[in-house]
Amino acid sequence: MAALILILLLALILGGAGFAVHILWWIAVIVAVLWLLGFVFRSAGTGGTRGRWYRW
C-alpha cells in the first residue's frame, strides 16, 4: 500500500513539474519575441543613431 502511495505521489510531482516546465517554455518564448520586437521597433536616438529601447 505504501509503494502505491509513493508511486502516485511521484507521478503527481512529475506531472506537476512537467506542466510547470511547459508553462515556463511558453513564457520564455513570449519574452524572446518581445525582446526581438524591441530591436525592430526601437526609436532613433540623438544624432541619427539608433538608441537603446530599454531604460537601464
PDB file of C-alpha atoms in Angstrom, residues 6 14 26:
ATOM      1  CA  LEU A   6       4.668   6.616  -3.244  1.00  0.00           C
ATOM      2  CA  LEU A  14       6.458  14.717 -12.012  1.00  0.00           C
ATOM      3  CA  TRP A  26       5.882  29.443 -23.281  1.00  0.00           C
TER       4      TRP A  26
END
